Amino acid sequence: MKIEIVSCLNDNYSYIIQDELTNTVGVVDPSEFKSIDDIIFNKYQKLDYILNTHHHNDHIGGNQDLKKKYKAKIVASKIDKDRIQNIDLYVDEDTKFNLGNIAFQILFIPGHTKGHIGFYSKEEKIIFTGDTLFSLGCGRIFEGTFEQMFSSIKKIKKLPKDTKIYCGHEYTKSNYEFCKTFDTTNKELPKKKLWIEDRIKKGLPTIPVTLEEECNTNIFLRCDNIALKKELKMEDSSEVLVFQRLRNLKDQF
Ligand code: ZN
Ligand code: FE
């Protein structure tokens, strides 16, 4: 499978994906029409599917024009049926969706929004996480509870550790600043910092990252870490309370 990372708007990522065997083409979260259409038109001349993780405009902005031009089918959560226009394929937790020969499983991961989903392919070892999990961070909780968001993140955390994460935004550098402020004893973070700076200097995305790497560096995946809990003076608190504290701190950071 081929995945092309497309920078959109200020800091969004859309992803053009192709099953080369069947020449089936999709786009995950097209933020805008033009930057996607430039590539689709010049390189693929077709678009079969538009996959939306959630209804926010920076993830669906290109939907209607792309659908119109290429007759692409929109795949989205049935919970978003009133706020994403012209959905062709409603999906839900555990719905199977095939992009050509590539099987995707839908993960229901609410919290950022109440209909948020992730697209996971076990065979390809990839997941598109939208605004639920970022590299070194997680999305703001707009429509859910801390418990919901935390259980969504834990659902992702349980996937195989070599799964590659493709998220909705390039927030890695600023997320790093937050992680290092509160996870001061984490020895993986200084190495990560050098890598992030190198990528940014070269004008390259810091995406994808493996789940294993995230488990070692992303503070929101480390709510059970003893050293971190100590730093927060929350040794006796539950994981979800640690998560809540961190999410609140991040909102004010
Ligand atoms: Zn969003
Ligand atoms: Fe977003």
GROMACS .gro file of C-alpha atoms and ligand atoms in nm:
model
  255
    1MET     CA    1   0.000   0.000   0.000
    2LYS     CA    2   0.118   0.347  -0.084
    3ILE     CA    3   0.061   0.638   0.155
    4GLU     CA    4   0.130   0.995   0.055
    5ILE     CA    5   0.138   1.261   0.324
    6VAL     CA    6  -0.015   1.591   0.213
    7SER     CA    7   0.036   1.908   0.417
    8CYS     CA    8  -0.281   2.116   0.423
    9LEU     CA    9  -0.388   2.448   0.578
   10ASN     CA   10  -0.158   2.552   0.865
   11ASP     CA   11  -0.061   2.224   1.024
   12ASN     CA   12  -0.306   1.959   0.899
   13TYR     CA   13  -0.216   1.632   0.736
   14SER     CA   14  -0.431   1.459   0.478
   15TYR     CA   15  -0.326   1.120   0.346
   16ILE     CA   16  -0.367   0.986  -0.006
   17ILE     CA   17  -0.367   0.608   0.003
   18GLN     CA   18  -0.355   0.359  -0.281
   19ASP     CA   19  -0.395  -0.013  -0.303
   20GLU     CA   20  -0.156  -0.066  -0.591
   21LEU     CA   21  -0.285  -0.414  -0.678
   22THR     CA   22  -0.638  -0.302  -0.757
   23ASN     CA   23  -0.554   0.066  -0.818
   24THR     CA   24  -0.804   0.177  -0.557
   25VAL     CA   25  -0.740   0.528  -0.430
   26GLY     CA   26  -0.860   0.700  -0.114
   27VAL     CA   27  -0.795   1.014   0.084
   28VAL     CA   28  -0.809   1.039   0.461
   29ASP     CA   29  -0.941   1.370   0.599
   30PRO     CA   30  -0.911   1.601   0.298
   31SER     CA   31  -0.876   1.941   0.466
   32GLU     CA   32  -0.909   2.130   0.140
   33PHE     CA   33  -0.977   2.061  -0.227
   34LYS     CA   34  -0.684   2.210  -0.415
   35SER     CA   35  -0.380   2.051  -0.251
   36ILE     CA   36  -0.544   1.708  -0.275
   37ASP     CA   37  -0.677   1.757  -0.627
   38ASP     CA   38  -0.335   1.866  -0.756
   39ILE     CA   39  -0.192   1.527  -0.660
   40ILE     CA   40  -0.496   1.316  -0.745
   41PHE     CA   41  -0.535   1.473  -1.087
   42ASN     CA   42  -0.168   1.459  -1.184
   43LYS     CA   43  -0.080   1.121  -1.042
   44TYR     CA   44  -0.385   0.900  -1.003
   45GLN     CA   45  -0.664   1.046  -1.217
   46LYS     CA   46  -0.915   0.882  -0.987
   47LEU     CA   47  -1.045   0.889  -0.631
   48ASP     CA   48  -1.265   0.608  -0.502
   49TYR     CA   49  -1.306   0.691  -0.133
   50ILE     CA   50  -1.297   0.980   0.109
   51LEU     CA   51  -1.239   0.862   0.465
   52ASN     CA   52  -1.331   1.103   0.746
   53THR     CA   53  -1.220   1.055   1.106
   54HIS     CA   54  -1.456   1.327   1.234
   55HIS     CA   55  -1.670   1.620   1.125
   56HIS     CA   56  -1.441   1.919   1.197
   57ASN     CA   57  -1.397   2.140   0.896
   58ASP     CA   58  -1.019   2.104   0.882
   59HIS     CA   59  -1.080   1.731   0.815
   60ILE     CA   60  -1.369   1.746   0.568
   61GLY     CA   61  -1.316   2.079   0.388
   62GLY     CA   62  -1.235   1.909   0.055
   63ASN     CA   63  -1.510   1.645   0.074
   64GLN     CA   64  -1.780   1.786  -0.152
   65ASP     CA   65  -1.563   1.919  -0.435
   66LEU     CA   66  -1.360   1.597  -0.446
   67LYS     CA   67  -1.676   1.387  -0.438
   68LYS     CA   68  -1.824   1.590  -0.721
   69LYS     CA   69  -1.515   1.576  -0.942
   70TYR     CA   70  -1.424   1.209  -0.893
   71LYS     CA   71  -1.753   1.053  -0.777
   72ALA     CA   72  -1.573   0.935  -0.464
   73LYS     CA   73  -1.771   0.768  -0.187
   74ILE     CA   74  -1.761   0.929   0.156
   75VAL     CA   75  -1.697   0.689   0.444
   76ALA     CA   76  -1.776   0.830   0.788
   77SER     CA   77  -1.927   0.761   1.128
   78LYS     CA   78  -2.304   0.724   1.138
   79ILE     CA   79  -2.301   0.948   1.444
   80ASP     CA   80  -2.186   1.231   1.214
   81LYS     CA   81  -2.469   1.181   0.964
   82ASP     CA   82  -2.614   1.527   1.033
   83ARG     CA   83  -2.284   1.712   1.020
   84ILE     CA   84  -2.094   1.548   0.736
   85GLN     CA   85  -2.285   1.594   0.413
   86ASN     CA   86  -2.353   1.317   0.159
   87ILE     CA   87  -2.204   1.020   0.343
   88ASP     CA   88  -2.224   0.708   0.123
   89LEU     CA   89  -2.101   0.449   0.370
   90TYR     CA   90  -2.190   0.476   0.737
   91VAL     CA   91  -1.949   0.297   0.966
   92ASP     CA   92  -1.936   0.207   1.329
   93GLU     CA   93  -1.711   0.025   1.577
   94ASP     CA   94  -1.577  -0.292   1.415
   95THR     CA   95  -1.730  -0.221   1.072
   96LYS     CA   96  -1.508  -0.378   0.809
   97PHE     CA   97  -1.425  -0.155   0.517
   98ASN     CA   98  -1.218  -0.262   0.218
   99LEU     CA   99  -1.015  -0.022   0.011
  100GLY     CA  100  -0.946  -0.253  -0.281
  101ASN     CA  101  -0.773  -0.549  -0.120
  102ILE     CA  102  -0.681  -0.364   0.194
  103ALA     CA  103  -0.900  -0.442   0.492
  104PHE     CA  104  -0.969  -0.163   0.738
  105GLN     CA  105  -1.132  -0.204   1.073
  106ILE     CA  106  -1.312   0.094   1.222
  107LEU     CA  107  -1.226   0.186   1.579
  108PHE     CA  108  -1.478   0.403   1.760
  109ILE     CA  109  -1.258   0.649   1.951
  110PRO     CA  110  -1.479   0.933   2.083
  111GLY     CA  111  -1.377   1.217   2.315
  112HIS     CA  112  -1.246   1.488   2.083
  113THR     CA  113  -1.586   1.460   1.916
  114LYS     CA  114  -1.870   1.220   1.990
  115GLY     CA  115  -1.847   1.049   1.649
  116HIS     CA  116  -1.470   1.024   1.613
  117ILE     CA  117  -1.339   0.708   1.446
  118GLY     CA  118  -1.000   0.565   1.352
  119PHE     CA  119  -0.917   0.357   1.044
  120TYR     CA  120  -0.698   0.061   1.133
  121SER     CA  121  -0.541  -0.197   0.903
  122LYS     CA  122  -0.395  -0.495   1.081
  123GLU     CA  123  -0.220  -0.631   0.772
  124GLU     CA  124  -0.066  -0.299   0.678
  125LYS     CA  125   0.009  -0.218   1.043
  126ILE     CA  126  -0.124   0.136   1.017
  127ILE     CA  127  -0.386   0.350   1.186
  128PHE     CA  128  -0.525   0.690   1.097
  129THR     CA  129  -0.604   0.848   1.432
  130GLY     CA  130  -0.738   1.191   1.328
  131ASP     CA  131  -0.745   1.424   1.629
  132THR     CA  132  -0.761   1.152   1.895
  133LEU     CA  133  -0.393   1.066   1.921
  134PHE     CA  134  -0.112   1.290   1.795
  135SER     CA  135   0.258   1.229   1.811
  136LEU     CA  136   0.348   1.317   2.173
  137GLY     CA  137  -0.003   1.438   2.244
  138CYS     CA  138  -0.375   1.385   2.218
  139GLY     CA  139  -0.672   1.590   2.103
  140ARG     CA  140  -0.869   1.833   2.311
  141ILE     CA  141  -1.186   1.697   2.463
  142PHE     CA  142  -1.465   1.892   2.296
  143GLU     CA  143  -1.764   1.660   2.313
  144GLY     CA  144  -1.672   1.374   2.542
  145THR     CA  145  -1.565   1.299   2.895
  146PHE     CA  146  -1.213   1.236   3.023
  147GLU     CA  147  -1.310   0.871   3.071
  148GLN     CA  148  -1.422   0.842   2.710
  149MET     CA  149  -1.110   1.002   2.568
  150PHE     CA  150  -0.888   0.794   2.793
  151SER     CA  151  -1.056   0.470   2.693
  152SER     CA  152  -1.023   0.570   2.324
  153ILE     CA  153  -0.652   0.626   2.374
  154LYS     CA  154  -0.620   0.296   2.556
  155LYS     CA  155  -0.792   0.122   2.268
  156ILE     CA  156  -0.517   0.248   2.039
  157LYS     CA  157  -0.253   0.161   2.297
  158LYS     CA  158  -0.359  -0.204   2.284
  159LEU     CA  159  -0.282  -0.240   1.912
  160PRO     CA  160   0.041  -0.417   1.808
  161LYS     CA  161   0.340  -0.204   1.902
  162ASP     CA  162   0.476  -0.190   1.547
  163THR     CA  163   0.159  -0.017   1.423
  164LYS     CA  164   0.238   0.308   1.247
  165ILE     CA  165   0.036   0.609   1.356
  166TYR     CA  166  -0.079   0.869   1.103
  167CYS     CA  167  -0.248   1.158   1.281
  168GLY     CA  168  -0.434   1.473   1.177
  169HIS     CA  169  -0.185   1.747   1.267
  170GLU     CA  170   0.181   1.838   1.286
  171TYR     CA  171   0.187   1.930   1.655
  172THR     CA  172   0.489   1.723   1.755
  173LYS     CA  173   0.728   2.006   1.845
  174SER     CA  174   0.487   2.189   2.075
  175ASN     CA  175   0.366   1.859   2.219
  176TYR     CA  176   0.729   1.778   2.298
  177GLU     CA  177   0.758   2.101   2.500
  178PHE     CA  178   0.467   1.987   2.715
  179CYS     CA  179   0.600   1.632   2.760
  180LYS     CA  180   0.944   1.746   2.870
  181THR     CA  181   0.799   1.991   3.122
  182PHE     CA  182   0.611   1.722   3.314
  183ASP     CA  183   0.792   1.398   3.224
  184THR     CA  184   1.135   1.528   3.320
  185THR     CA  185   1.301   1.195   3.394
  186ASN     CA  186   1.204   1.033   3.063
  187LYS     CA  187   1.534   0.949   2.892
  188GLU     CA  188   1.374   0.897   2.552
  189LEU     CA  189   1.262   1.258   2.521
  190PRO     CA  190   1.600   1.428   2.460
  191LYS     CA  191   1.668   1.187   2.171
  192LYS     CA  192   1.325   1.252   2.033
  193LYS     CA  193   1.387   1.625   2.048
  194LEU     CA  194   1.696   1.597   1.824
  195TRP     CA  195   1.503   1.386   1.576
  196ILE     CA  196   1.209   1.630   1.565
  197GLU     CA  197   1.440   1.927   1.509
  198ASP     CA  198   1.620   1.743   1.232
  199ARG     CA  199   1.293   1.660   1.056
  200ILE     CA  200   1.166   2.017   1.083
  201LYS     CA  201   1.497   2.156   0.955
  202LYS     CA  202   1.468   1.930   0.650
  203GLY     CA  203   1.105   2.032   0.597
  204LEU     CA  204   0.987   1.676   0.660
  205PRO     CA  205   0.687   1.557   0.862
  206THR     CA  206   0.740   1.393   1.201
  207ILE     CA  207   0.473   1.141   1.096
  208PRO     CA  208   0.436   0.843   1.099
  209VAL     CA  209   0.559   0.713   1.433
  210THR     CA  210   0.527   0.364   1.572
  211LEU     CA  211   0.301   0.296   1.866
  212GLU     CA  212   0.605   0.161   2.052
  213GLU     CA  213   0.784   0.491   2.017
  214GLU     CA  214   0.474   0.678   2.131
  215CYS     CA  215   0.436   0.454   2.437
  216ASN     CA  216   0.790   0.554   2.533
  217THR     CA  217   0.754   0.926   2.471
  218ASN     CA  218   0.390   1.043   2.461
  219ILE     CA  219   0.298   1.155   2.813
  220PHE     CA  220  -0.071   1.073   2.757
  221LEU     CA  221   0.022   0.708   2.697
  222ARG     CA  222   0.226   0.700   3.016
  223CYS     CA  223  -0.041   0.768   3.279
  224ASP     CA  224   0.056   0.441   3.450
  225ASN     CA  225   0.426   0.530   3.467
  226ILE     CA  226   0.549   0.536   3.827
  227ALA     CA  227   0.812   0.806   3.780
  228LEU     CA  228   0.564   1.033   3.604
  229LYS     CA  229   0.297   0.977   3.870
  230LYS     CA  230   0.554   1.067   4.134
  231GLU     CA  231   0.646   1.388   3.956
  232LEU     CA  232   0.278   1.484   3.949
  233LYS     CA  233   0.244   1.382   4.316
  234MET     CA  234  -0.026   1.138   4.208
  235GLU     CA  235   0.131   0.806   4.313
  236ASP     CA  236  -0.198   0.677   4.449
  237SER     CA  237  -0.426   0.812   4.180
  238SER     CA  238  -0.590   0.607   3.906
  239GLU     CA  239  -0.462   0.626   3.549
  240VAL     CA  240  -0.767   0.815   3.433
  241LEU     CA  241  -0.719   1.082   3.701
  242VAL     CA  242  -0.360   1.124   3.591
  243PHE     CA  243  -0.487   1.157   3.237
  244GLN     CA  244  -0.744   1.417   3.341
  245ARG     CA  245  -0.478   1.618   3.522
  246LEU     CA  246  -0.245   1.610   3.222
  247ARG     CA  247  -0.519   1.703   2.977
  248ASN     CA  248  -0.617   2.000   3.196
  249LEU     CA  249  -0.254   2.110   3.226
  250LYS     CA  250  -0.214   2.085   2.849
  251ASP     CA  251  -0.524   2.300   2.789
  252GLN     CA  252  -0.354   2.579   2.983
  253PHE     CA  253   0.000   2.520   2.855
  254ZN      ZN  254  -1.072   1.808   1.515
  255FE      FE  255  -0.817   1.890   1.347
   0.00000   0.00000   0.00000
